Coordinates of C-alpha atoms and ligand atoms in Angstrom, one line a residue:
M1 CA 117.1 80.2 130.3
L2 CA 113.8 81.4 131.7
P3 CA 111.6 78.8 133.2
Y4 CA 109.4 77.0 130.7
E5 CA 106.2 78.1 132.4
D6 CA 107.1 81.8 132.1
A7 CA 106.3 82.5 128.5
L8 CA 105.6 86.2 128.9
S9 CA 108.5 87.8 130.7
L10 CA 111.0 87.8 127.9
P11 CA 108.7 89.0 125.1
L12 CA 107.3 91.8 127.4
L13 CA 110.8 92.8 128.5
Y14 CA 111.7 93.3 124.8
H15 CA 108.4 94.7 123.7
L16 CA 108.0 97.3 126.4
N17 CA 111.7 98.4 125.9
S18 CA 111.6 98.9 122.2
E19 CA 109.9 102.3 121.9
P20 CA 111.0 104.3 118.8
W21 CA 114.7 105.0 118.7
L22 CA 115.0 108.7 117.9
N23 CA 118.6 108.5 116.8
Q24 CA 118.8 111.2 114.1
D25 CA 122.4 110.2 113.2
A26 CA 121.3 106.7 112.3
Y27 CA 118.4 108.0 110.2
A28 CA 120.8 110.4 108.3
D29 CA 123.6 107.9 107.9
P30 CA 124.4 107.9 104.1
T31 CA 126.2 104.5 104.4
A32 CA 123.1 102.8 105.6
V33 CA 122.3 101.2 102.3
P34 CA 121.5 97.6 101.4
E35 CA 124.6 95.4 100.8
F36 CA 124.6 93.0 97.9
A37 CA 127.3 90.3 98.1
P38 CA 129.0 89.6 94.7
V39 CA 128.0 86.4 93.0
G40 CA 130.5 83.7 94.3
Q41 CA 131.2 81.6 91.2
P42 CA 129.5 83.3 88.2
S43 CA 130.1 80.2 86.1
E44 CA 128.1 78.1 88.6
A45 CA 125.3 80.6 89.1
V46 CA 122.0 79.7 87.5
P47 CA 120.5 82.8 85.8
L48 CA 116.8 83.3 86.3
P49 CA 114.4 84.0 83.4
P50 CA 113.5 87.7 83.1
R51 CA 110.9 89.0 85.5
T52 CA 107.4 89.2 84.1
D53 CA 104.4 91.2 85.5
D54 CA 101.8 89.3 83.4
S55 CA 99.9 87.6 86.3
P56 CA 97.4 89.7 88.3
L57 CA 99.4 89.0 91.5
S58 CA 102.7 90.0 89.9
A59 CA 101.1 93.2 88.6
L60 CA 99.7 94.0 92.1
L61 CA 103.1 93.4 93.7
A62 CA 104.7 95.7 91.1
A63 CA 102.0 98.4 91.8
R64 CA 102.5 98.4 95.6
R65 CA 104.6 101.4 96.7
S66 CA 104.8 103.2 100.0
C67 CA 102.6 106.3 99.7
R68 CA 103.3 109.4 101.7
T69 CA 101.0 111.9 99.9
Y70 CA 97.3 111.2 100.4
A71 CA 94.4 113.2 98.9
R72 CA 91.5 113.8 101.3
K73 CA 88.4 112.6 99.5
P74 CA 85.7 110.2 100.5
L75 CA 86.3 106.5 100.4
P76 CA 83.3 104.1 100.1
L77 CA 82.6 101.7 103.0
T78 CA 82.8 98.9 100.5
A79 CA 86.5 99.6 100.0
V80 CA 87.1 99.5 103.8
A81 CA 85.2 96.2 104.0
R82 CA 87.3 94.7 101.2
L83 CA 90.5 95.8 102.9
L84 CA 89.6 94.3 106.3
D85 CA 88.0 91.1 105.0
N86 CA 91.1 90.4 102.8
A87 CA 93.4 91.2 105.7
Y88 CA 91.9 89.2 108.5
G89 CA 88.3 88.3 107.7
T90 CA 86.6 85.0 107.6
I91 CA 86.7 82.7 104.6
A92 CA 84.7 80.0 106.3
V93 CA 83.3 79.4 109.8
T94 CA 82.7 75.8 110.9
L95 CA 81.5 74.1 114.1
R96 CA 84.2 71.7 115.2
D97 CA 83.5 68.3 116.9
N98 CA 84.7 69.9 120.2
G99 CA 82.0 72.5 120.0
L100 CA 84.4 75.3 119.2
L101 CA 84.2 77.5 116.1
G102 CA 86.8 76.9 113.5
I103 CA 87.6 80.0 111.4
T104 CA 89.4 79.9 108.1
R105 CA 91.1 83.3 107.3
P106 CA 93.0 84.7 104.4
I107 CA 96.4 84.5 106.2
P108 CA 98.3 81.6 107.9
S109 CA 98.4 81.7 111.7
A110 CA 100.7 79.7 114.0
G111 CA 98.4 77.0 115.5
G112 CA 95.4 78.7 114.0
L113 CA 95.2 80.9 117.1
Y114 CA 94.8 84.3 115.4
P115 CA 96.3 86.6 118.1
L116 CA 95.6 89.9 116.3
N117 CA 92.8 92.4 116.6
L118 CA 92.3 95.0 114.0
R119 CA 91.1 98.6 114.7
V120 CA 90.5 101.2 112.1
L121 CA 91.0 104.9 112.5
T122 CA 88.7 106.4 109.8
R123 CA 88.7 109.7 108.0
D124 CA 86.0 110.6 105.5
I125 CA 84.5 107.2 104.9
T126 CA 81.2 107.7 103.2
G127 CA 78.4 107.5 105.8
V128 CA 80.7 106.7 108.7
P129 CA 81.6 109.2 111.4
D130 CA 85.4 109.7 111.9
A131 CA 86.4 107.6 114.8
V132 CA 88.3 104.5 115.9
Y133 CA 86.5 101.3 115.4
D134 CA 87.1 97.6 116.2
Y135 CA 86.7 95.3 113.3
N136 CA 84.4 92.6 114.5
V137 CA 85.3 89.7 112.4
L138 CA 82.5 87.3 113.2
H139 CA 79.7 89.8 112.9
R140 CA 81.3 91.8 110.1
C141 CA 80.8 95.2 111.5
L142 CA 82.8 98.2 112.8
E143 CA 82.2 98.8 116.5
P144 CA 83.1 102.4 117.7
K145 CA 85.4 101.9 120.7
T146 CA 87.0 105.1 121.6
L147 CA 86.4 108.8 121.2
P148 CA 87.3 110.3 117.8
V149 CA 91.0 110.9 117.7
D150 CA 91.9 114.4 116.4
A151 CA 94.4 114.8 113.6
G152 CA 97.0 116.5 115.8
E153 CA 96.9 113.7 118.4
V154 CA 97.3 111.1 115.6
T155 CA 100.3 112.9 114.2
D156 CA 101.8 113.0 117.6
H157 CA 101.3 109.2 118.1
F158 CA 102.9 108.6 114.8
L159 CA 106.1 110.6 115.5
A160 CA 105.0 113.7 113.5
Q161 CA 104.6 111.7 110.3
Q162 CA 102.1 114.3 109.1
F163 CA 101.2 112.6 105.8
L164 CA 99.2 110.0 107.9
E165 CA 96.7 112.7 108.8
H166 CA 95.3 112.5 105.2
A167 CA 95.1 108.7 105.0
S168 CA 91.4 107.5 104.7
V169 CA 92.1 104.7 107.2
I170 CA 94.9 103.7 109.5
V171 CA 94.6 100.0 110.3
I172 CA 96.0 99.3 113.7
L173 CA 97.1 95.8 114.4
S174 CA 97.3 94.8 118.1
A175 CA 98.2 91.4 119.5
V176 CA 96.8 89.6 122.4
F177 CA 100.1 88.0 123.3
A178 CA 98.8 85.2 125.5
R179 CA 96.7 83.7 122.7
T180 CA 99.8 82.5 120.9
L181 CA 102.4 82.4 123.8
K182 CA 100.4 80.0 125.9
K183 CA 101.0 77.4 123.2
Y184 CA 104.4 78.3 121.9
G185 CA 106.1 80.0 124.9
A186 CA 108.4 83.0 124.2
R187 CA 108.9 81.8 120.7
G188 CA 105.3 82.6 120.1
Y189 CA 106.3 86.3 120.2
R190 CA 108.0 85.9 116.8
Y191 CA 105.0 84.2 115.4
V192 CA 102.8 87.1 116.4
L193 CA 105.0 89.6 114.6
L194 CA 105.3 87.4 111.5
E195 CA 101.5 87.1 111.4
A196 CA 101.2 90.9 111.5
G197 CA 103.4 91.0 108.4
H198 CA 101.0 88.6 106.6
V199 CA 98.1 90.9 107.4
A200 CA 99.9 94.0 106.4
Q201 CA 100.9 92.5 103.0
N202 CA 97.3 91.6 102.4
L203 CA 96.2 95.1 103.2
C204 CA 98.9 96.6 100.9
L205 CA 98.0 94.3 98.0
T206 CA 94.3 94.9 98.4
A207 CA 94.9 98.7 98.5
A208 CA 96.9 98.3 95.2
E209 CA 94.0 96.4 93.7
L210 CA 91.6 99.2 94.7
G211 CA 93.9 101.8 93.2
L212 CA 94.8 103.2 96.7
G213 CA 98.1 103.9 98.3
S214 CA 99.4 102.3 101.4
L215 CA 102.1 102.8 104.0
C216 CA 103.3 100.3 106.6
V217 CA 104.2 102.1 109.7
G218 CA 106.5 100.8 112.5
G219 CA 107.2 104.3 113.8
Y220 CA 104.7 105.1 116.5
R221 CA 104.8 105.8 120.2
D222 CA 103.8 102.5 121.8
R223 CA 102.8 103.7 125.2
A224 CA 100.8 106.7 123.9
L225 CA 99.0 104.8 121.2
N226 CA 98.2 101.8 123.4
S227 CA 96.9 104.1 126.1
A228 CA 94.8 106.2 123.6
L229 CA 93.2 102.9 122.5
G230 CA 92.6 101.8 126.1
L231 CA 94.9 98.8 125.9
D232 CA 96.7 97.2 128.8
E233 CA 100.0 96.8 127.0
R234 CA 101.1 93.9 129.2
R235 CA 98.2 91.9 127.7
E236 CA 97.5 93.5 124.3
A237 CA 99.6 95.9 122.4
V238 CA 99.9 97.6 119.0
V239 CA 102.4 95.8 116.8
Y240 CA 102.0 97.4 113.4
C241 CA 99.9 100.1 111.6
I242 CA 99.0 100.5 107.9
G243 CA 97.8 103.8 106.5
I244 CA 95.7 103.6 103.3
G245 CA 94.1 106.3 101.2
H246 CA 93.8 108.0 97.8
V247 CA 97.1 108.8 96.2
A248 CA 97.5 112.6 95.8
Ligands
LIG1 C1 108.2 97.2 109.4 C2 108.2 98.4 108.6 C3 108.1 99.7 109.3 C4 108.0 100.8 108.5 N1 107.8 102.0 109.2 C5 107.7 103.2 108.4 C6 107.4 104.4 109.1 O1 107.2 104.5 110.3 N2 107.3 105.5 108.3 C7 107.5 105.5 106.9 O2 107.4 106.5 106.3 N3 107.7 104.3 106.3 C8 107.8 103.1 107.0 N4 108.0 102.0 106.4 C9 108.1 101.9 104.9 C10 109.5 101.8 104.3 O3 110.2 103.0 104.5 C11 109.4 101.4 102.8 O4 108.6 100.2 102.7 C12 110.7 101.2 102.2 O5 111.4 102.5 102.1 C13 110.6 100.6 100.7 O6 109.8 101.4 99.9 P1 108.5 100.9 99.2 O7 107.6 100.4 100.3 O8 107.9 102.0 98.4 O9 108.9 99.7 98.3 C14 108.1 100.8 107.1 C15 108.2 99.5 106.5 C16 108.3 98.4 107.2 C17 108.4 97.0 106.5

């Protein structure tokens, strides 16, 4: 076992060594399909009532589908705000007895430590220059952080997945590992990734509510994308990306 005090070495060893696996045989393998185990004792199984889509949440869950054909047309800034606020915004801000701010957000977070930062790469948002912005949660604004990223460069970062060029926004989730690992040790790495999943699901469901398509993207070049965003990947690194836009 690694020493208790060394929370970062193991997660970083894994994270920095898990660049995309460009194994075409694995991608093309026709036998790589989900396996469903047969019901053990049918007589003992409890059948569930038929699925219903009659609640707003069930309808949104049914509407969510990965979208890989986006139409380039303007998206209002109000839609971007709704997406970001529902994903990782503030529900309430309180001043705690210890003088620190307590922030309630729309997702659970291990220890309430909120290790993620959200950036948005925008394309054709009404009144907003195309660029990469930090989502400033407390001040509720988009802060331009890097030079605009051209479409070809984006496609390259995302393993030539060209459909992402036409998404109105790509929300890039990065994690400041130490925020969670200093409390939970190496196990905190799991929590960071689980939290990113919560944020992504909120984005996908909000997109569905707005009539937009979404695509969760794990296929991106870590080193290239982190470096384009000016991140020191030993401290903060991209863990997930979500493309959102008008369905073509
Ligand atoms: C962690 C994760 C990473 C993914 N990465 C990609 C990706 O890089 N490119 C892509 O086209 N789809 C990606 N997907 C989308 C899946 O292919 C898709 O969700 C799956 O085929 C099920 O289809 P559905 O989302 O329409 O229900 C990813 C999904 C998840 C959960």
